[in-house]
PDB file of C-alpha atoms in Angstrom:
ATOM      1  CA  MET A   6       0.000   0.000   0.000  1.00 79.00           C
ATOM      2  CA  TYR A   7       2.764   2.476   0.954  1.00 92.00           C
ATOM      3  CA  TRP A   8       5.151   1.428  -1.827  1.00 91.00           C
ATOM      4  CA  LYS A   9       3.761   4.154  -4.073  1.00 94.00           C
ATOM      5  CA  GLY A  10       4.348   6.839  -1.411  1.00 94.00           C
ATOM      6  CA  TYR A  11       7.979   5.889  -0.859  1.00 95.00           C
ATOM      7  CA  ASN A  12       8.473   5.650  -4.613  1.00 95.00           C
ATOM      8  CA  ARG A  13       7.242   9.245  -5.018  1.00 96.00           C
ATOM      9  CA  LEU A  14       9.534  10.399  -2.204  1.00 97.00           C
ATOM     10  CA  PHE A  15      12.441   8.635  -3.934  1.00 97.00           C
ATOM     11  CA  TRP A  16      11.789  10.298  -7.299  1.00 96.00           C
ATOM     12  CA  GLY A  17      11.068  13.654  -5.670  1.00 96.00           C
ATOM     13  CA  ILE A  18      14.458  13.620  -3.934  1.00 96.00           C
ATOM     14  CA  ILE A  19      16.188  12.545  -7.171  1.00 96.00           C
ATOM     15  CA  ILE A  20      14.589  15.444  -9.073  1.00 94.00           C
ATOM     16  CA  THR A  21      15.699  17.960  -6.429  1.00 93.00           C
ATOM     17  CA  ILE A  22      19.289  16.700  -6.622  1.00 92.00           C
ATOM     18  CA  PHE A  23      19.891  17.042 -10.352  1.00 87.00           C
ATOM     19  CA  HIS A  24      19.363  20.138 -12.477  1.00 78.00           C
ATOM     20  CA  ILE A  25      19.136  19.992 -16.260  1.00 78.00           C
ATOM     21  CA  ASN A  26      19.075  23.368 -17.979  1.00 72.00           C
ATOM     22  CA  ILE A  27      18.728  24.233 -21.633  1.00 77.00           C
ATOM     23  CA  GLY A  28      19.526  27.887 -22.007  1.00 72.00           C
ATOM     24  CA  TYR A  29      17.259  29.834 -19.692  1.00 74.00           C
ATOM     25  CA  ILE A  30      14.831  26.959 -19.057  1.00 78.00           C
ATOM     26  CA  ASN A  31      15.212  24.457 -16.225  1.00 78.00           C
ATOM     27  CA  ILE A  32      13.859  21.205 -17.708  1.00 85.00           C
ATOM     28  CA  ILE A  33      13.086  19.552 -14.359  1.00 87.00           C
ATOM     29  CA  PRO A  34      12.767  22.315 -11.738  1.00 89.00           C
ATOM     30  CA  ASP A  35      12.856  21.519  -8.029  1.00 91.00           C
ATOM     31  CA  PHE A  36       9.195  22.341  -7.510  1.00 93.00           C
ATOM     32  CA  ILE A  37       8.257  19.222  -9.528  1.00 94.00           C
ATOM     33  CA  GLY A  38      10.306  17.145  -7.086  1.00 95.00           C
ATOM     34  CA  TYR A  39       8.568  18.797  -4.147  1.00 97.00           C
ATOM     35  CA  ILE A  40       5.166  18.136  -5.719  1.00 97.00           C
ATOM     36  CA  LEU A  41       6.110  14.449  -5.927  1.00 97.00           C
ATOM     37  CA  ILE A  42       7.295  14.533  -2.313  1.00 97.00           C
ATOM     38  CA  TYR A  43       4.042  16.172  -1.217  1.00 98.00           C
ATOM     39  CA  SER A  44       2.071  13.571  -3.158  1.00 97.00           C
ATOM     40  CA  GLY A  45       4.052  10.757  -1.528  1.00 96.00           C
ATOM     41  CA  LEU A  46       3.487  12.277   1.898  1.00 97.00           C
ATOM     42  CA  ASN A  47      -0.276  12.308   1.235  1.00 96.00           C
ATOM     43  CA  ILE A  48      -0.116   8.548   0.802  1.00 95.00           C
ATOM     44  CA  LEU A  49       2.222   7.976   3.762  1.00 95.00           C
ATOM     45  CA  ALA A  50       0.294  10.215   6.174  1.00 94.00           C
ATOM     46  CA  LEU A  51      -1.794   7.150   7.055  1.00 92.00           C
ATOM     47  CA  GLN A  52       1.335   5.195   7.988  1.00 93.00           C
ATOM     48  CA  HIS A  53       2.728   7.692  10.532  1.00 93.00           C
ATOM     49  CA  LYS A  54       1.652  11.104  11.830  1.00 95.00           C
ATOM     50  CA  VAL A  55       5.065  12.676  11.154  1.00 96.00           C
ATOM     51  CA  TYR A  56       4.393  12.406   7.423  1.00 96.00           C
ATOM     52  CA  GLU A  57       1.305  14.590   7.883  1.00 96.00           C
ATOM     53  CA  LYS A  58       3.547  17.249   9.480  1.00 96.00           C
ATOM     54  CA  ALA A  59       6.009  16.964   6.588  1.00 97.00           C
ATOM     55  CA  LYS A  60       3.346  18.049   4.084  1.00 97.00           C
ATOM     56  CA  ILE A  61       3.599  21.670   5.292  1.00 97.00           C
ATOM     57  CA  PRO A  62       7.306  22.188   4.484  1.00 97.00           C
ATOM     58  CA  ALA A  63       6.870  20.257   1.222  1.00 97.00           C
ATOM     59  CA  ALA A  64       4.052  22.611   0.183  1.00 97.00           C
ATOM     60  CA  LEU A  65       6.129  25.668   1.135  1.00 97.00           C
ATOM     61  CA  LEU A  66       9.042  24.355  -0.922  1.00 96.00           C
ATOM     62  CA  VAL A  67       6.762  23.913  -3.939  1.00 96.00           C
ATOM     63  CA  LEU A  68       5.879  27.607  -3.725  1.00 94.00           C
ATOM     64  CA  LEU A  69       9.374  28.889  -2.967  1.00 92.00           C
ATOM     65  CA  THR A  70      11.009  26.939  -5.794  1.00 91.00           C
ATOM     66  CA  LEU A  71       8.593  28.004  -8.546  1.00 88.00           C
ATOM     67  CA  LYS A  72      11.201  30.637  -9.444  1.00 81.00           C
ATOM     68  CA  ASP A  73      13.579  27.834 -10.465  1.00 76.00           C
ATOM     69  CA  ILE A  74      11.811  27.374 -13.819  1.00 75.00           C
ATOM     70  CA  TRP A  75      13.863  30.255 -15.167  1.00 70.00           C
ATOM     71  CA  HIS A  76      17.639  29.775 -15.069  1.00 57.00           C
ATOM     72  CA  ASP A  77      20.265  32.385 -15.903  1.00 56.00           C
ATOM     73  CA  PRO A  78      23.096  30.509 -17.684  1.00 51.00           C
ATOM     74  CA  ASN A  79      25.426  33.432 -16.938  1.00 51.00           C
ATOM     75  CA  ASN A  80      25.046  32.673 -13.220  1.00 50.00           C
ATOM     76  CA  ASN A  81      26.874  29.380 -13.438  1.00 47.00           C
ATOM     77  CA  ILE A  82      29.437  27.636 -11.282  1.00 44.00           C
ATOM     78  CA  LEU A  83      31.417  26.509 -14.330  1.00 41.00           C
ATOM     79  CA  THR A  84      31.866  30.025 -15.685  1.00 41.00           C
ATOM     80  CA  GLY A  85      32.906  31.345 -12.288  1.00 43.00           C
ATOM     81  CA  GLN A  86      29.780  33.453 -11.896  1.00 46.00           C
ATOM     82  CA  ILE A  87      28.378  31.468  -8.998  1.00 45.00           C
ATOM     83  CA  TYR A  88      27.289  34.338  -6.776  1.00 46.00           C
ATOM     84  CA  LYS A  89      25.993  37.554  -8.172  1.00 52.00           C
ATOM     85  CA  LEU A  90      23.202  37.354  -5.670  1.00 53.00           C
ATOM     86  CA  SER A  91      20.789  40.006  -4.636  1.00 64.00           C
ATOM     87  CA  LEU A  92      19.742  40.163  -1.006  1.00 70.00           C
ATOM     88  CA  ALA A  93      16.293  38.776  -1.920  1.00 74.00           C
ATOM     89  CA  THR A  94      17.833  35.776  -3.679  1.00 74.00           C
ATOM     90  CA  LEU A  95      20.095  35.104  -0.710  1.00 72.00           C
ATOM     91  CA  ILE A  96      17.145  35.302   1.709  1.00 81.00           C
ATOM     92  CA  ILE A  97      14.965  32.995  -0.404  1.00 83.00           C
ATOM     93  CA  SER A  98      17.830  30.514  -0.872  1.00 81.00           C
ATOM     94  CA  THR A  99      18.481  30.484   2.866  1.00 82.00           C
ATOM     95  CA  LEU A 100      14.770  30.058   3.614  1.00 90.00           C
ATOM     96  CA  VAL A 101      14.576  27.160   1.141  1.00 91.00           C
ATOM     97  CA  ALA A 102      17.627  25.542   2.767  1.00 88.00           C
ATOM     98  CA  ILE A 103      16.082  25.844   6.259  1.00 92.00           C
ATOM     99  CA  ILE A 104      12.691  24.491   5.193  1.00 96.00           C
ATOM    100  CA  LYS A 105      14.335  21.655   3.253  1.00 95.00           C
ATOM    101  CA  LEU A 106      16.406  20.836   6.329  1.00 95.00           C
ATOM    102  CA  TYR A 107      13.183  20.553   8.353  1.00 97.00           C
ATOM    103  CA  LEU A 108      11.580  18.390   5.640  1.00 97.00           C
ATOM    104  CA  ILE A 109      14.581  16.029   5.606  1.00 97.00           C
ATOM    105  CA  TYR A 110      14.413  15.856   9.403  1.00 97.00           C
ATOM    106  CA  LEU A 111      10.740  14.871   9.285  1.00 97.00           C
ATOM    107  CA  LEU A 112      11.346  12.250   6.578  1.00 97.00           C
ATOM    108  CA  CYS A 113      14.274  10.694   8.456  1.00 97.00           C
ATOM    109  CA  ASN A 114      12.395  10.887  11.754  1.00 96.00           C
ATOM    110  CA  GLY A 115       9.344   9.180  10.265  1.00 95.00           C
ATOM    111  CA  ILE A 116      11.451   6.376   8.834  1.00 96.00           C
ATOM    112  CA  TYR A 117      13.364   6.091  12.123  1.00 96.00           C
ATOM    113  CA  GLU A 118      10.154   5.813  14.189  1.00 95.00           C
ATOM    114  CA  ILE A 119       8.549   3.238  11.886  1.00 95.00           C
ATOM    115  CA  CYS A 120      11.738   1.155  11.813  1.00 94.00           C
ATOM    116  CA  LYS A 121      12.024   1.395  15.594  1.00 94.00           C
ATOM    117  CA  GLU A 122       8.491   0.010  15.964  1.00 93.00           C
ATOM    118  CA  ARG A 123       9.299  -2.832  13.555  1.00 93.00           C
ATOM    119  CA  GLY A 124      12.800  -3.593  14.785  1.00 93.00           C
ATOM    120  CA  LEU A 125      14.499  -2.730  11.497  1.00 93.00           C
ATOM    121  CA  GLU A 126      17.866  -1.651  12.917  1.00 94.00           C
ATOM    122  CA  GLU A 127      19.721  -1.188   9.615  1.00 94.00           C
ATOM    123  CA  ILE A 128      17.300   1.333   8.093  1.00 95.00           C
ATOM    124  CA  MET A 129      16.798   2.990  11.480  1.00 95.00           C
ATOM    125  CA  SER A 130      20.556   3.528  11.757  1.00 96.00           C
ATOM    126  CA  SER A 131      20.723   4.799   8.153  1.00 96.00           C
ATOM    127  CA  ALA A 132      17.948   7.325   8.810  1.00 96.00           C
ATOM    128  CA  LYS A 133      19.738   8.608  11.900  1.00 97.00           C
ATOM    129  CA  ASN A 134      23.117   8.895  10.124  1.00 97.00           C
ATOM    130  CA  ILE A 135      21.687  10.534   7.007  1.00 97.00           C
ATOM    131  CA  TRP A 136      19.902  13.121   9.153  1.00 97.00           C
ATOM    132  CA  LYS A 137      23.070  13.931  11.157  1.00 97.00           C
ATOM    133  CA  ASN A 138      25.194  14.274   8.023  1.00 96.00           C
ATOM    134  CA  TYR A 139      22.576  16.315   6.177  1.00 96.00           C
ATOM    135  CA  PHE A 140      22.195  18.601   9.185  1.00 96.00           C
ATOM    136  CA  LEU A 141      25.953  19.238   9.415  1.00 95.00           C
ATOM    137  CA  VAL A 142      26.282  20.044   5.709  1.00 93.00           C
ATOM    138  CA  ALA A 143      23.185  22.261   5.721  1.00 91.00           C
ATOM    139  CA  LEU A 144      24.492  24.061   8.809  1.00 91.00           C
ATOM    140  CA  ALA A 145      27.828  24.614   7.068  1.00 89.00           C
ATOM    141  CA  TYR A 146      25.987  26.104   4.067  1.00 84.00           C
ATOM    142  CA  LEU A 147      23.762  28.301   6.236  1.00 83.00           C
ATOM    143  CA  ILE A 148      26.774  29.656   8.119  1.00 85.00           C
ATOM    144  CA  TYR A 149      28.849  30.060   4.975  1.00 82.00           C
ATOM    145  CA  ALA A 150      26.261  31.679   2.650  1.00 73.00           C
ATOM    146  CA  PRO A 151      26.053  35.158   4.234  1.00 74.00           C
ATOM    147  CA  PHE A 152      29.839  35.436   4.513  1.00 76.00           C
ATOM    148  CA  SER A 153      30.453  34.202   0.970  1.00 72.00           C
ATOM    149  CA  ILE A 154      29.454  37.561  -0.485  1.00 70.00           C
ATOM    150  CA  ASN A 155      32.643  39.062   0.946  1.00 74.00           C
ATOM    151  CA  LEU A 156      35.016  36.358  -0.331  1.00 73.00           C
ATOM    152  CA  GLU A 157      37.027  36.404  -3.519  1.00 76.00           C
ATOM    153  CA  GLN A 158      35.482  34.489  -6.401  1.00 72.00           C
ATOM    154  CA  VAL A 159      37.868  31.489  -6.532  1.00 73.00           C
ATOM    155  CA  PRO A 160      37.787  30.456  -2.842  1.00 76.00           C
ATOM    156  CA  ARG A 161      34.049  31.116  -2.733  1.00 75.00           C
ATOM    157  CA  ASN A 162      33.477  28.777  -5.678  1.00 78.00           C
ATOM    158  CA  ILE A 163      35.749  26.061  -4.282  1.00 86.00           C
ATOM    159  CA  ILE A 164      33.987  26.053  -0.908  1.00 85.00           C
ATOM    160  CA  ILE A 165      30.501  25.996  -2.434  1.00 82.00           C
ATOM    161  CA  ILE A 166      31.518  23.148  -4.781  1.00 87.00           C
ATOM    162  CA  ILE A 167      32.788  21.098  -1.834  1.00 91.00           C
ATOM    163  CA  ILE A 168      29.610  21.724   0.191  1.00 90.00           C
ATOM    164  CA  GLY A 169      27.477  20.978  -2.877  1.00 88.00           C
ATOM    165  CA  VAL A 170      29.201  17.684  -3.690  1.00 93.00           C
ATOM    166  CA  ILE A 171      28.893  16.491  -0.085  1.00 95.00           C
ATOM    167  CA  GLN A 172      25.213  17.464  -0.046  1.00 92.00           C
ATOM    168  CA  ILE A 173      24.611  15.582  -3.310  1.00 94.00           C
ATOM    169  CA  VAL A 174      26.228  12.434  -1.883  1.00 96.00           C
ATOM    170  CA  ILE A 175      24.086  12.635   1.260  1.00 96.00           C
ATOM    171  CA  SER A 176      20.941  13.317  -0.791  1.00 95.00           C
ATOM    172  CA  ILE A 177      21.665  10.271  -2.962  1.00 96.00           C
ATOM    173  CA  SER A 178      22.063   8.239   0.251  1.00 96.00           C
ATOM    174  CA  LEU A 179      18.653   9.513   1.351  1.00 96.00           C
ATOM    175  CA  ALA A 180      17.127   8.565  -1.995  1.00 96.00           C
ATOM    176  CA  LEU A 181      18.638   5.076  -1.783  1.00 95.00           C
ATOM    177  CA  MET A 182      17.271   4.669   1.734  1.00 95.00           C
ATOM    178  CA  LEU A 183      13.815   5.681   0.471  1.00 95.00           C
ATOM    179  CA  LYS A 184      14.171   3.103  -2.295  1.00 94.00           C
ATOM    180  CA  LYS A 185      14.879   0.477   0.352  1.00 94.00           C
ATOM    181  CA  CYS A 186      11.850   1.693   2.355  1.00 93.00           C
ATOM    182  CA  ARG A 187       9.623   0.949  -0.650  1.00 91.00           C
ATOM    183  CA  VAL A 188      10.142  -2.747   0.091  1.00 89.00           C
ATOM    184  CA  GLU A 189      10.799  -2.810   3.835  1.00 89.00           C
ATOM    185  CA  LEU A 190       8.055  -0.398   4.936  1.00 87.00           C
ATOM    186  CA  GLU A 191       5.391  -0.959   2.296  1.00 81.00           C
ATOM    187  CA  ASN A 192       2.864  -2.357   4.817  1.00 74.00           C
TER     188      ASN A 192
END
């Protein structure tokens, strides 16, 4: 019954990890991933109450990431133009990072609680570790972002690349855990 919900969470996380742009258009913007996550949470809300709580940050992320449809190719990490940010963009990006952090916490907490009830130690441990690692990387980004405006371009880009790669690895770990949950927690 819950396989479909975990499957939507899996694909939603995958979509939010990878960005494919053609010119100014983002082919698969993050808000599509958050719509899938919200849809999956609707299904899983019957399995555990924490998933009902997670629908609120997922809905907020859908709204806040609508702007991601339009992509400026001149503002690109590969061309060295990573941060020509306005204050509004920095505030929205920080808000998205905080809300996403809360969403990841709720997802990992829900999986942890269900696995605890069922005695599934391996997934329970994975959920706990993924949350801790995600939290540390998100905290590093949230501390770094406001100060990055004052850094020279090269060190700023190197630091953001390192944080980004680590966050991608952790997000892929989360997606793989959700894939495992499709089978282990489907009832």
